[in-house]
Structures are given as structure tokens and as C-alpha cells.
XYZ file of C-alpha atoms in Angstrom:
210
model
C -18.464 -6.019 -10.874
C -18.003 -7.701 -7.481
C -14.489 -7.639 -6.019
C -13.288 -10.957 -4.626
C -11.197 -10.749 -1.474
C -9.431 -13.276 0.688
C -8.014 -12.877 4.223
C -4.958 -14.461 5.844
C -4.801 -14.192 9.646
C -4.057 -16.700 12.366
C -6.739 -15.259 14.663
C -10.236 -16.612 14.057
C -11.762 -13.502 15.630
C -10.043 -11.253 13.107
C -11.089 -13.438 10.168
C -14.719 -13.586 11.232
C -14.709 -9.900 12.171
C -13.661 -8.815 8.659
C -16.037 -11.275 6.993
C -18.907 -9.928 9.133
C -17.918 -6.366 8.421
C -18.142 -6.946 4.687
C -21.012 -9.418 4.408
C -23.655 -6.804 3.584
C -21.427 -4.976 1.129
C -22.681 -5.746 -2.390
C -19.464 -4.721 -4.185
C -17.196 -7.025 -2.166
C -17.387 -10.790 -1.516
C -15.036 -12.904 0.574
C -13.940 -16.049 -1.335
C -11.489 -17.463 1.169
C -10.072 -17.205 4.715
C -6.713 -18.719 5.605
C -5.083 -19.219 9.056
C -1.502 -19.400 7.916
C 0.847 -19.058 4.950
C 0.568 -22.737 3.976
C -3.216 -22.566 3.655
C -2.857 -19.360 1.659
C -0.389 -20.843 -0.824
C -2.447 -24.030 -1.117
C -5.844 -22.369 -1.782
C -5.274 -18.992 -3.332
C -5.023 -20.250 -6.937
C -8.418 -21.944 -6.706
C -10.120 -19.098 -4.817
C -8.518 -16.517 -7.165
C -9.182 -13.335 -5.119
C -8.587 -9.879 -6.568
C -7.336 -8.600 -3.192
C -5.675 -10.399 -0.285
C -5.748 -8.885 3.220
C -2.529 -10.279 4.697
C -1.465 -10.358 8.312
C 2.243 -9.835 8.777
C 2.646 -11.912 11.926
C 1.879 -15.503 10.815
C 2.924 -18.696 12.626
C 4.754 -20.352 9.688
C 6.014 -17.696 7.246
C 5.931 -13.990 8.013
C 3.732 -11.854 5.795
C 6.713 -9.982 4.377
C 8.220 -13.134 2.852
C 4.829 -14.575 1.938
C 3.860 -11.423 0.024
C 7.026 -11.761 -2.072
C 6.217 -15.399 -2.894
C 2.619 -14.719 -3.745
C 3.275 -11.734 -6.009
C 5.903 -13.679 -7.916
C 3.350 -16.378 -8.702
C 0.256 -14.127 -8.901
C 1.451 -10.763 -10.302
C -2.119 -9.420 -10.718
C -3.003 -10.037 -7.059
C -3.339 -6.906 -4.943
C -2.095 -7.316 -1.365
C -2.973 -5.086 1.565
C -0.920 -5.632 4.705
C -3.181 -5.926 7.753
C -1.523 -5.820 11.138
C -1.348 -4.463 14.679
C 2.251 -3.381 14.145
C 2.992 0.250 13.434
C 6.695 -0.517 12.949
C 7.686 1.482 9.887
C 10.422 -0.994 8.974
C 7.684 -3.591 8.393
C 5.808 -1.180 6.176
C 8.861 -0.323 4.112
C 9.827 -3.969 3.657
C 6.340 -4.939 2.534
C 6.135 -2.010 0.142
C 9.547 -2.960 -1.264
C 8.159 -6.469 -1.934
C 5.383 -4.939 -4.025
C 2.532 -4.845 -1.489
C -0.127 -2.359 -2.560
C -1.443 -1.065 0.739
C -1.142 -1.124 4.476
C -3.852 -1.032 7.171
C -3.918 -1.383 10.933
C -6.394 -3.924 12.271
C -8.388 -1.171 14.006
C -9.614 0.013 10.592
C -13.311 0.606 10.012
C -15.495 -0.619 7.146
C -15.338 2.629 5.180
C -11.540 2.769 5.289
C -11.290 -0.918 4.370
C -13.505 -0.424 1.314
C -11.533 2.694 0.351
C -8.269 0.739 0.625
C -9.633 -2.094 -1.584
C -10.932 0.366 -4.171
C -7.655 2.338 -4.171
C -5.337 -0.647 -4.754
C -7.657 -2.034 -7.481
C -7.293 1.301 -9.329
C -3.514 0.786 -9.325
C -2.721 3.283 -6.584
C -0.981 2.755 -3.258
C -3.020 2.976 -0.064
C -1.509 3.847 3.309
C -3.619 4.417 6.393
C -3.200 8.014 7.598
C -1.438 7.033 10.841
C 1.057 4.953 8.861
C 1.544 7.783 6.363
C 2.253 10.236 9.193
C 4.812 7.888 10.768
C 6.588 7.391 7.446
C 6.614 11.167 6.914
C 7.853 11.854 10.445
C 10.581 9.234 10.365
C 11.874 10.127 6.925
C 11.895 13.845 7.704
C 14.257 13.171 10.586
C 16.358 10.534 8.820
C 19.910 11.425 7.937
C 20.831 11.708 4.274
C 22.553 8.473 3.177
C 24.068 10.109 0.120
C 22.022 7.965 -2.237
C 19.012 10.219 -2.576
C 18.112 11.468 -6.050
C 18.593 15.182 -6.376
C 15.015 16.548 -6.655
C 14.361 20.234 -6.958
C 12.222 21.879 -4.228
C 9.243 22.053 -6.618
C 9.708 18.413 -7.658
C 9.678 17.455 -3.991
C 6.441 19.454 -3.494
C 4.867 17.545 -6.342
C 6.197 14.237 -4.933
C 4.550 14.955 -1.581
C 1.286 15.816 -3.310
C 1.419 12.535 -5.286
C 1.909 10.667 -2.004
C -1.237 12.381 -0.707
C -3.135 10.802 -3.650
C -3.956 14.137 -5.209
C -4.877 14.279 -8.890
C -2.986 16.396 -11.427
C -5.759 19.056 -11.230
C -5.662 19.058 -7.420
C -1.838 19.384 -7.403
C -2.137 22.196 -9.943
C -4.494 24.127 -7.644
C -2.523 23.377 -4.478
C 0.848 24.473 -5.881
C -0.492 27.285 -8.171
C 1.076 25.764 -11.299
C -0.510 24.535 -14.539
C -1.508 20.908 -15.014
C 1.081 20.706 -17.812
C 3.772 21.842 -15.375
C 2.636 19.235 -12.850
C 2.981 16.499 -15.508
C 6.442 17.795 -16.462
C 7.533 17.595 -12.822
C 5.970 14.120 -12.548
C 7.940 12.921 -15.584
C 11.134 14.403 -14.203
C 10.541 12.668 -10.842
C 9.858 9.347 -12.569
C 13.070 9.749 -14.602
C 15.204 10.607 -11.537
C 13.752 7.769 -9.468
C 13.630 5.211 -12.277
C 9.908 4.688 -11.716
C 7.280 3.651 -14.300
C 4.164 5.066 -12.665
C 2.806 6.828 -9.564
C 2.876 3.653 -7.462
C 6.496 3.158 -8.399
C 7.252 6.784 -7.520
C 5.912 6.292 -3.967
C 7.652 2.923 -3.399
C 11.043 4.229 -4.572
C 10.627 7.548 -2.748
C 9.952 5.621 0.503
C 13.024 3.434 -0.061
C 15.206 6.491 -0.734
C 13.618 8.263 2.284
C 12.374 11.161 0.155
C 8.963 11.178 1.845
């Protein structure tokens, strides 16, 4: 099955660059390119992409607000933030709005395909540099008193989930049984009020647990 993607960016060079990067990729086809939020809103229903690569810094509506509007109207759409900015506050705000991934514009073809595949599988994708910045910032952030009280082992499992490890991989890494991993996962979901692994990561980032 071919994945349909669309791209929103106000720089023609970026639009054409991504289209060119993906044109010989059989599993992905570009169904639309948009230069601003208005074009995106106007055309996305007809183009019906599976994934939208969305620039944050647009001339009319910023990508953070646009992502919120789009996901309200198109709940099945997967959005990957695509930007030059490494500002973690942007990342957090987009993730809070329900965006499924985040890439810097210096990404290569392999990483872009990986990101698309990851979000389509229902998982969250964060470029490694972004992940490190989130980890670094949140490790130094002061406790705001609102953090759920996770045990040390639950936190270990949470970190492993954020690294996109499977239950079996977490089991091997932490020297615990897969059943114990799932028990910790359920406890984490309960404490965070999350419904799945993507929800766990989003809420954990909001609460500065990662």
C-alpha cells in the first residue's frame, strides 16, 4: 500500500527538495504541496494525505495552531512537524496539540521514511537531536509539584518506552520478565491517565518526566 503524503512549507526550495527526495520511493507518493496554512486548509480534504509534513513557521497561521485545527477536522491525519527550530517549547506545544512526530529540515531520506512509517504505526517519532534536548532540559527542570509519583523501575520502563523499545527489548534491557514490563506499563498508563504508548510519551513530556 502506497502512503500518501503532503507538505506545507512557505519555501519552494524545501517543498521541491522533499518531493525530489521521495520521488523514487515506491512506498510513498506526494499528493499535495502547500505554501501556507490557507492552501493547506483549502486543499487537504481533496488531497486526503495519510501524513502531512508541516512547517511550524508559516506566514499566515503558525504550524502549532494549524496542527490543532487540522487534527480536529481530520483526526486520522498523521502530522510530522518539520522545521529549522530546535526550540523545545515548540516541540512540546506541537506534541500537546496531538502532532505525531518532529523532524529538523536537515533530515535525510532514510530518517524521513522512518518517521513516516513510525507515525503510521501509531507511535511517536522524535529525531534523536530533539529527543536529547527534551531529555536534557527535563532532567534539569525543577519539580513543579504536579508530577505523578512513578517508582524508579516505572521510570526506567517509561524511558525505555520513549526510546521506542518493544516489550521484549525492555525486558532484556532491564532484566525483568515481559509480564513485569506490561505490569509497569499499565501502572504508568494509570498514573498518567494515558490510553496507549503515544499518550504515555505525550503526557510524560508535559509533566517533564522525560
